Coordinates of C-alpha atoms in Angstrom, one line a residue:
Chain A
M112 CA 29.2 -28.7 -11.0
N113 CA 28.6 -27.6 -14.6
G114 CA 32.4 -27.8 -15.1
A115 CA 32.7 -25.0 -12.6
P116 CA 36.2 -23.6 -12.4
H117 CA 36.0 -22.7 -8.8
A118 CA 37.2 -25.9 -7.2
G119 CA 38.2 -25.3 -3.6
V120 CA 35.8 -22.3 -3.1
P121 CA 32.8 -23.5 -1.1
D122 CA 29.4 -22.8 -2.6
A123 CA 27.5 -20.1 -0.7
F124 CA 24.2 -20.6 -2.4
E125 CA 22.7 -23.2 -4.7
I126 CA 19.5 -23.3 -6.7
T127 CA 18.2 -26.6 -8.0
V128 CA 15.1 -26.4 -10.2
T129 CA 13.9 -29.8 -11.4
R130 CA 10.9 -28.2 -13.1
K131 CA 9.3 -24.8 -13.2
A132 CA 6.3 -24.1 -15.5
H133 CA 4.0 -21.2 -16.1
V134 CA 0.5 -21.4 -17.2
A135 CA 0.3 -19.1 -20.2
A136 CA -2.7 -16.9 -21.0
D137 CA -4.1 -19.5 -23.4
A138 CA -4.0 -22.1 -20.7
T139 CA -1.0 -24.0 -22.1
R140 CA 1.8 -24.9 -19.9
V141 CA 5.2 -23.4 -20.7
V142 CA 8.2 -25.0 -19.2
V143 CA 10.6 -22.2 -18.1
L144 CA 13.3 -24.2 -16.3
Q145 CA 14.0 -27.9 -16.3
D146 CA 16.8 -29.8 -14.5
F147 CA 18.6 -26.6 -13.9
I148 CA 21.4 -26.2 -11.2
L149 CA 23.1 -23.0 -10.4
S150 CA 25.7 -22.7 -7.7
L151 CA 27.2 -19.5 -6.5
P152 CA 30.8 -19.5 -5.1
K153 CA 31.2 -17.6 -1.9
S154 CA 32.0 -13.9 -2.6
G155 CA 31.7 -14.6 -6.3
F156 CA 30.0 -12.2 -8.7
V157 CA 28.0 -14.3 -11.2
A158 CA 26.3 -12.6 -14.2
L159 CA 23.5 -14.4 -16.0
I160 CA 23.1 -13.5 -19.7
G161 CA 20.6 -14.9 -22.1
P162 CA 17.8 -13.9 -24.5
S163 CA 14.8 -12.1 -23.1
G164 CA 12.1 -14.4 -21.8
C165 CA 14.5 -17.3 -21.2
G166 CA 13.7 -17.5 -17.5
K167 CA 16.4 -15.3 -16.0
T168 CA 14.0 -13.2 -13.9
T169 CA 12.1 -16.4 -12.9
L170 CA 15.4 -17.8 -11.6
L171 CA 16.1 -14.6 -9.6
R172 CA 12.6 -14.7 -8.1
I173 CA 13.1 -18.3 -7.1
A174 CA 16.5 -17.3 -5.5
A175 CA 14.8 -14.4 -3.6
G176 CA 12.1 -16.8 -2.3
L177 CA 9.4 -14.9 -4.1
D178 CA 8.4 -17.8 -6.3
Q179 CA 7.6 -21.0 -4.3
S180 CA 5.7 -22.9 -7.0
F181 CA 8.5 -24.9 -8.5
V182 CA 9.9 -28.4 -8.1
G183 CA 13.4 -28.2 -6.6
K184 CA 15.1 -26.4 -3.8
V185 CA 17.1 -23.4 -2.8
R186 CA 20.1 -24.0 -0.5
N187 CA 21.4 -21.1 1.6
P188 CA 23.5 -22.9 4.1
E189 CA 25.0 -19.8 5.8
A190 CA 21.6 -18.0 5.9
L191 CA 23.1 -15.1 4.0
R192 CA 21.1 -11.9 4.4
L193 CA 19.3 -11.1 1.1
G194 CA 19.4 -7.8 -0.7
V195 CA 17.5 -7.3 -4.0
V196 CA 17.6 -4.7 -6.7
F197 CA 14.4 -5.2 -8.7
Q198 CA 14.0 -4.2 -12.4
E199 CA 11.7 -1.4 -11.2
P200 CA 12.8 0.7 -8.2
R201 CA 9.9 -0.4 -6.0
L202 CA 10.1 2.4 -3.5
L203 CA 7.3 3.2 -1.1
P204 CA 5.7 6.2 -2.7
W205 CA 4.4 7.6 0.6
R206 CA 7.8 7.6 2.3
N207 CA 10.6 9.9 1.4
V208 CA 14.0 8.6 0.1
A209 CA 15.7 8.5 3.5
E210 CA 12.8 6.7 5.1
N211 CA 12.7 4.2 2.2
I212 CA 16.3 3.2 2.9
A213 CA 16.0 3.3 6.6
L214 CA 12.9 1.0 6.6
A215 CA 14.7 -1.8 4.8
R216 CA 17.6 -1.8 7.3
P217 CA 17.3 -3.9 10.4
A218 CA 17.1 -1.8 13.6
A219 CA 20.4 -3.1 14.9
M220 CA 22.5 -1.9 11.9
P221 CA 24.3 1.4 11.9
D222 CA 22.8 4.2 9.8
N223 CA 24.8 4.4 6.6
T224 CA 22.3 6.3 4.5
A225 CA 24.3 9.5 4.2
D226 CA 27.4 7.7 3.1
L227 CA 25.6 5.7 0.4
A228 CA 23.7 8.8 -0.8
D229 CA 27.0 10.6 -1.1
R230 CA 28.7 7.8 -3.1
L231 CA 25.7 7.2 -5.3
G232 CA 25.0 10.9 -5.8
F233 CA 21.5 11.5 -4.4
T234 CA 22.2 13.4 -1.2
S235 CA 20.1 16.4 -2.5
V236 CA 16.9 14.3 -2.7
L237 CA 17.0 12.5 0.6
S238 CA 13.8 14.3 1.8
R239 CA 12.0 14.0 -1.5
Y240 CA 9.2 11.6 -2.2
P241 CA 9.8 9.0 -5.0
S242 CA 7.2 10.6 -7.3
E243 CA 9.5 13.6 -7.5
L244 CA 12.5 11.6 -8.7
S245 CA 13.6 10.7 -12.2
L246 CA 13.9 7.0 -13.0
G247 CA 17.6 7.3 -12.8
L248 CA 17.6 8.7 -9.3
A249 CA 15.0 6.2 -8.2
R250 CA 17.3 3.4 -9.4
R251 CA 20.2 4.8 -7.3
V252 CA 18.0 4.8 -4.3
S253 CA 16.9 1.3 -5.0
L254 CA 20.5 0.2 -5.2
A255 CA 21.4 2.1 -2.0
R256 CA 18.5 0.4 -0.2
A257 CA 19.9 -3.1 -1.1
L258 CA 23.5 -2.1 -0.2
A259 CA 22.4 -0.4 3.0
I260 CA 21.6 -3.7 4.7
D261 CA 25.1 -5.1 4.0
P262 CA 23.7 -8.1 2.2
G263 CA 25.5 -11.5 2.2
L264 CA 23.7 -12.3 -1.1
L265 CA 22.9 -9.6 -3.5
L266 CA 20.4 -10.2 -6.4
L267 CA 20.3 -7.7 -9.2
D268 CA 17.7 -7.8 -12.0
E269 CA 18.9 -5.5 -14.9
P270 CA 19.7 -2.8 -12.3
F271 CA 21.3 -0.3 -14.8
V272 CA 18.9 -0.6 -17.7
S273 CA 17.7 2.7 -19.3
L274 CA 20.3 4.8 -17.5
D275 CA 22.6 7.2 -19.3
G276 CA 26.2 5.9 -19.8
A277 CA 27.9 8.2 -17.2
S278 CA 25.5 7.5 -14.3
A279 CA 25.4 3.7 -15.1
D280 CA 29.2 3.7 -14.9
R281 CA 29.2 5.5 -11.6
L282 CA 26.6 3.1 -10.2
R283 CA 28.6 0.1 -11.4
E284 CA 31.7 1.4 -9.8
V285 CA 30.0 1.9 -6.4
L286 CA 28.5 -1.6 -6.7
A287 CA 31.9 -3.2 -7.6
Q288 CA 33.6 -1.3 -4.7
T289 CA 31.0 -2.2 -2.1
V290 CA 30.7 -5.9 -2.8
G291 CA 34.5 -6.1 -3.2
Q292 CA 34.9 -4.7 0.3
S293 CA 32.1 -6.6 2.0
G294 CA 32.7 -10.0 0.2
A295 CA 29.0 -10.3 -0.7
T296 CA 28.0 -13.1 -3.1
V297 CA 26.3 -11.5 -6.1
L298 CA 24.0 -12.8 -8.8
M299 CA 23.1 -10.3 -11.5
V300 CA 20.8 -10.7 -14.5
T301 CA 21.5 -8.6 -17.5
H302 CA 21.4 -8.7 -21.3
D303 CA 24.3 -6.3 -21.6
V304 CA 27.3 -8.6 -22.1
V305 CA 29.9 -5.8 -21.9
E306 CA 28.4 -4.7 -18.5
A307 CA 28.6 -8.3 -17.3
I308 CA 32.2 -8.7 -18.4
G309 CA 33.1 -5.5 -16.6
L310 CA 31.6 -6.5 -13.3
A311 CA 31.5 -10.2 -12.9
D312 CA 34.1 -12.9 -12.3
T313 CA 31.9 -15.7 -13.7
L314 CA 29.7 -15.4 -16.8
I315 CA 26.9 -17.8 -17.3
V316 CA 25.4 -17.9 -20.8
L317 CA 21.8 -19.3 -21.0
S318 CA 19.9 -20.7 -23.9
E319 CA 16.4 -20.0 -25.1
R320 CA 13.5 -21.3 -22.9
P321 CA 13.7 -23.7 -21.1
A322 CA 17.0 -22.2 -20.0
R323 CA 20.1 -24.4 -20.1
I324 CA 23.6 -23.3 -19.2
L325 CA 25.4 -23.0 -22.6
A326 CA 28.7 -21.9 -21.1
R327 CA 30.2 -21.0 -17.8
I328 CA 33.1 -18.6 -18.4
A329 CA 35.6 -17.7 -15.7
L330 CA 36.8 -14.2 -16.2
P331 CA 40.4 -13.2 -15.5
A332 CA 41.0 -11.4 -12.2
P333 CA 40.8 -8.7 -11.0
R334 CA 37.1 -8.0 -11.8
G335 CA 36.3 -4.6 -13.2
R336 CA 39.8 -4.2 -14.7
R337 CA 39.4 -5.9 -18.1
T338 CA 41.2 -4.6 -21.1
I339 CA 39.5 -4.1 -24.4
E340 CA 41.3 -7.2 -25.8
D341 CA 40.1 -9.3 -22.9
T342 CA 36.5 -8.0 -23.4
E343 CA 36.7 -8.8 -27.1
A344 CA 38.0 -12.3 -26.5
I345 CA 35.2 -13.0 -24.0
L346 CA 32.6 -11.5 -26.2
A347 CA 33.7 -13.9 -29.0
E348 CA 33.5 -16.8 -26.6
V349 CA 29.9 -15.8 -25.6
R350 CA 28.9 -15.5 -29.2
K351 CA 30.4 -18.9 -30.0
A352 CA 28.4 -20.5 -27.1
Q353 CA 25.2 -18.9 -28.3
A354 CA 25.9 -20.0 -31.9
T355 CA 26.4 -23.7 -31.1
A356 CA 23.0 -23.7 -29.3
G357 CA 21.2 -22.3 -32.3
Chain B
M197 CA -16.9 33.6 -1.6
T198 CA -19.5 32.2 -4.0
K199 CA -20.6 29.7 -1.4
A200 CA -21.1 32.5 1.2
L201 CA -23.2 34.5 -1.3
S202 CA -25.2 31.3 -2.1
L203 CA -26.0 30.8 1.6
A204 CA -27.0 34.4 2.0
V205 CA -29.4 34.2 -0.9
L206 CA -30.9 31.0 0.6
F207 CA -31.5 32.8 3.9
A208 CA -33.0 35.9 2.2
I209 CA -35.5 33.7 0.2
W210 CA -36.4 32.0 3.5
E211 CA -36.9 35.3 5.3
V212 CA -39.1 36.7 2.6
A213 CA -41.2 33.5 2.3
A214 CA -41.7 33.4 6.1
L215 CA -42.8 37.0 6.2
V216 CA -45.3 36.4 3.3
A217 CA -46.6 33.2 4.8
Q218 CA -47.0 34.5 8.4
S219 CA -47.5 30.9 9.6
R220 CA -46.4 28.9 12.7
L221 CA -45.2 26.3 10.3
L222 CA -42.5 28.5 8.7
P223 CA -40.7 30.7 11.2
T224 CA -38.2 33.3 10.1
P225 CA -34.4 32.6 10.4
G226 CA -34.3 35.2 13.2
T227 CA -36.8 33.4 15.3
I228 CA -34.9 30.2 15.0
I229 CA -31.6 31.8 15.9
G230 CA -33.4 33.2 19.0
T231 CA -34.6 29.7 19.9
I232 CA -31.1 28.3 19.4
G233 CA -29.7 30.9 21.9
L234 CA -32.4 30.1 24.4
E235 CA -31.9 26.3 24.2
I236 CA -28.1 26.7 24.5
R237 CA -28.4 28.9 27.6
S238 CA -30.9 26.6 29.3
G239 CA -28.4 23.7 28.8
E240 CA -31.1 21.7 27.0
M241 CA -29.4 21.7 23.6
P242 CA -25.9 21.0 24.8
F243 CA -27.2 18.0 26.8
Q244 CA -29.2 16.5 23.9
F245 CA -26.3 17.0 21.4
A246 CA -23.9 15.4 23.9
C247 CA -26.1 12.3 24.0
T248 CA -26.3 12.1 20.2
L249 CA -22.6 12.8 19.7
G250 CA -21.7 10.1 22.2
R251 CA -23.7 7.5 20.3
V252 CA -22.3 8.7 17.0
G253 CA -18.7 8.5 18.4
V254 CA -19.1 5.0 19.8
A255 CA -21.0 3.6 16.9
F256 CA -18.7 5.1 14.3
T257 CA -15.6 3.9 16.0
V258 CA -16.8 0.3 16.4
A259 CA -18.1 0.2 12.8
F260 CA -14.9 1.7 11.4
V261 CA -12.5 -0.6 13.3
L262 CA -14.5 -3.8 12.7
G263 CA -15.2 -2.8 9.1
T264 CA -11.6 -2.1 8.3
I265 CA -10.4 -5.4 9.8
I266 CA -13.1 -7.5 8.0
G267 CA -12.8 -5.5 4.8
T268 CA -9.0 -6.0 4.7
A269 CA -9.4 -9.7 5.4
M270 CA -12.0 -10.0 2.6
G271 CA -9.9 -8.1 0.1
R272 CA -6.7 -10.1 0.8
V273 CA -8.1 -13.7 1.3
P274 CA -10.4 -15.0 -1.4
V275 CA -11.9 -17.7 0.8
V276 CA -12.9 -15.2 3.4
D277 CA -14.4 -13.0 0.7
R278 CA -16.5 -15.8 -0.8
F279 CA -17.8 -16.8 2.6
F280 CA -18.7 -13.4 4.0
D281 CA -19.9 -11.8 0.7
P282 CA -23.5 -13.0 0.9
W283 CA -23.7 -11.6 4.5
V284 CA -22.5 -8.3 3.4
V285 CA -24.9 -8.1 0.5
I286 CA -27.8 -9.0 2.8
L287 CA -26.8 -6.3 5.4
L288 CA -26.3 -3.8 2.7
N289 CA -29.8 -4.2 1.4
L290 CA -31.6 -4.6 4.7
P291 CA -33.5 -1.4 5.4
A292 CA -32.1 0.6 8.3
L293 CA -35.5 0.6 10.0
V294 CA -35.7 -3.2 10.0
V295 CA -32.4 -3.5 11.7
I296 CA -33.3 -0.9 14.3
I297 CA -36.6 -2.6 15.1
F298 CA -35.1 -6.0 15.5
A299 CA -32.3 -4.7 17.6
Y300 CA -34.8 -3.1 20.0
L301 CA -37.0 -6.2 20.0
W302 CA -34.2 -8.7 20.6
I303 CA -31.8 -6.8 22.8
G304 CA -34.3 -4.5 24.5
L305 CA -34.9 -0.7 24.6
D306 CA -31.4 0.1 25.8
E307 CA -28.1 1.8 24.8
T308 CA -26.5 -1.5 23.6
A309 CA -29.4 -2.1 21.2
A310 CA -29.1 1.5 19.9
I311 CA -25.4 1.1 19.3
V312 CA -25.7 -2.4 17.7
A313 CA -28.4 -1.1 15.4
V314 CA -26.3 1.8 14.1
V315 CA -23.1 -0.3 13.8
L316 CA -24.9 -3.0 11.8
N317 CA -26.3 -0.3 9.4
K318 CA -22.9 1.2 8.9
L319 CA -20.6 -1.8 8.9
P320 CA -21.3 -3.1 5.3
N321 CA -20.3 0.2 3.7
V322 CA -17.0 0.3 5.6
I323 CA -16.4 -3.4 4.6
V324 CA -17.1 -2.8 0.9
T325 CA -15.0 0.3 0.7
T326 CA -12.0 -1.1 2.6
R327 CA -12.2 -4.3 0.6
E328 CA -11.7 -2.4 -2.7
G329 CA -8.7 -0.8 -1.1
A330 CA -7.3 -4.1 0.0
R331 CA -7.8 -5.6 -3.4
A332 CA -6.0 -2.8 -5.1
M333 CA -2.8 -3.3 -3.2
D334 CA 0.5 -3.2 -5.0
A335 CA 2.0 -6.8 -5.3
H336 CA 5.4 -5.4 -6.2
L337 CA 5.7 -3.5 -3.0
A338 CA 4.5 -6.5 -1.0
E339 CA 7.4 -8.5 -2.6
M340 CA 9.8 -5.8 -1.7
A341 CA 8.6 -5.9 1.9
Q342 CA 9.0 -9.7 1.9
V343 CA 12.5 -9.6 0.5
F344 CA 13.7 -7.0 3.0
R345 CA 12.0 -8.9 5.9
F346 CA 9.6 -6.2 7.0
S347 CA 8.2 -7.0 10.4
A348 CA 4.4 -7.3 10.8
L349 CA 4.2 -3.9 12.4
K350 CA 6.3 -2.3 9.7
R351 CA 4.1 -3.8 7.0
L352 CA 1.0 -2.5 8.8
R353 CA 2.4 1.1 9.2
H354 CA 4.3 1.6 6.0
L355 CA 2.7 -0.8 3.5
L356 CA -0.9 -1.6 4.4
L357 CA -2.3 1.6 6.0
P358 CA -0.8 4.1 3.5
Q359 CA -2.4 2.1 0.7
L360 CA -5.7 1.9 2.5
A361 CA -5.7 5.6 3.6
P362 CA -7.7 7.0 0.7
Y363 CA -10.3 4.3 1.0
L364 CA -10.5 4.8 4.8
A365 CA -11.1 8.5 4.2
I366 CA -14.0 7.8 1.8
A367 CA -15.4 5.3 4.4
A368 CA -15.0 7.9 7.1
R369 CA -16.7 10.6 5.2
S370 CA -19.7 8.7 3.9
G371 CA -19.7 6.8 7.2
L372 CA -20.1 9.8 9.4
S373 CA -23.0 11.2 7.5
T374 CA -24.8 7.8 7.5
V375 CA -24.2 7.2 11.2
W376 CA -25.6 10.7 12.1
K377 CA -28.8 10.1 10.2
I378 CA -29.3 6.6 11.6
V379 CA -28.6 7.6 15.2
L380 CA -31.4 10.1 14.9
V381 CA -33.9 7.4 13.8
V382 CA -32.7 5.1 16.6
E383 CA -33.2 7.9 19.2
L384 CA -36.6 8.7 17.7
L385 CA -37.8 5.1 18.1
G386 CA -36.4 4.1 21.4
R387 CA -34.3 6.5 23.4
P388 CA -35.4 9.0 26.1
N389 CA -32.8 11.7 25.0
G390 CA -30.7 12.9 22.1
V391 CA -31.5 15.1 19.1
G392 CA -33.7 12.4 17.5
F393 CA -35.8 12.2 20.7
V394 CA -36.2 16.0 20.7
L395 CA -37.2 16.0 17.0
G396 CA -39.8 13.3 17.7
T397 CA -41.5 15.1 20.6
S398 CA -41.4 18.5 18.8
F399 CA -43.1 16.8 15.8
S400 CA -46.0 15.6 18.0
L401 CA -46.3 19.1 19.5
F402 CA -46.1 20.7 16.0
D403 CA -43.1 22.8 17.3
V404 CA -41.6 23.6 13.9
T405 CA -39.3 26.3 15.3
K406 CA -37.6 23.8 17.7
I407 CA -37.3 21.2 14.9
L408 CA -35.6 23.7 12.6
A409 CA -33.4 25.0 15.5
Y410 CA -32.0 21.5 16.2
A411 CA -31.8 20.6 12.5
L412 CA -29.7 23.7 11.7
M413 CA -27.4 23.2 14.6
F414 CA -27.0 19.6 13.5
V415 CA -25.9 20.6 10.0
A416 CA -23.5 23.2 11.4
L417 CA -21.9 20.6 13.6
M418 CA -21.5 18.2 10.7
L419 CA -19.8 20.9 8.6
G420 CA -17.4 21.5 11.5
V421 CA -16.5 17.8 11.8
E422 CA -16.0 17.6 8.0
I423 CA -13.8 20.7 7.8
L424 CA -11.8 20.2 11.0
G425 CA -11.6 16.4 11.1
V426 CA -12.0 14.6 7.8
Q427 CA -10.4 17.1 5.4
P428 CA -7.1 17.5 7.3
F429 CA -6.8 13.7 7.5
E430 CA -7.2 13.5 3.7
R431 CA -4.7 16.2 3.0
R432 CA -2.2 14.4 5.3
A433 CA -2.8 11.0 3.7
A434 CA -2.2 12.5 0.2
R435 CA 0.8 14.7 0.9
W436 CA 3.2 12.3 -1.0
R437 CA 1.2 12.4 -4.2
P438 CA 2.6 14.5 -7.0
R439 CA 1.1 17.9 -7.1
R440 CA -1.2 18.6 -10.0
V441 CA 0.0 21.6 -11.9

């Protein structure tokens, strides 16, 4: 599918959107996605990159089951448990940090809050309320909440935007480690190509709206250990794909 | 401190006015406190207040629970809102007295009629306030709860009620004062006991001292409920909010 280079690995998740349109403020219909198929290989880490407003977030919302008003279907044959990191942290303001994480976790799962807080560096604020946190800390908690449920499918919408370089790097490292160990399938939306190259093993370059797949680039293994030369080469490939579309 | 001083000045003015007027229609504060003591010792006042408080408690609880459920449904589901909105508007604008009269006429001069009359008077306010709260709910958090598969109980406890809490506090506060006042009218018109009944009989006997004694106790009790009941609830519901500096 889409010339996917993952022959042999079964697809864990597939989104088919025949048509998805928004009604804009001036009552005209804007087609966001048309004849779009995205398949995620099991335990793969796919990064979607594309211009803002091209329909990335819409695609993620459809994958999360939050947007039902489209023509098409979402296939989740193994009923993977869903974890989502939204663009905004979306913590319950009236529950403290520890409660926010505990509430998302099904009752049967072991309590791993302390471990995650330690690895992500927010142990000192576990009993604070979200209004007392900086945006950076709130993002860590939001990531911890999604990882705490040991998700089979992790959806990330620009999870590290507006973080300083050092904390973003730390969070990326924890994310890569955790999904590497658990074998979760990941779909991440970002506009930071270098970040995508650092984390993912498949890069999907999208066009302007309505989004089409311009290129599906398989990155050399292992993920997270790319040299500067590798990164440069992949960047060039991304630019080329975007240029041919324009 | 200022409030205490303000109350003291009020009583001083009253005392002076009563001494100047020397009339049965304006007894001094001292006389009234004496009457309150007498009424409490005879057991008359505790009994009448217990009757009234019982009615307030039942009517308030019923109106509050029903109003919260209906108000939330109207705030969340547009069809329900459109259907019930005219009913709420009619109830809101129906004079309390009319509701009370019809309750007594149709149901009879009994306790059920009294409670129904008070509930119908209070219900629309609770509905309107809760509806505002239900409308103002955060869609982002609702999506979060959906993605993380919150159970219905979790949604109620951790998503719905915390967002409704400030509105419920408003409804409770304005609700309690409305219910008080309406219960007195209901008792005046058709009950053989309660503070409203005592006020009615004292009025026909021109017993101003007794009227003032019961009215003052009433206000004191209301203040107690406000300070011990409503305010702690509000503080608890707002403890997660960032402190204003």
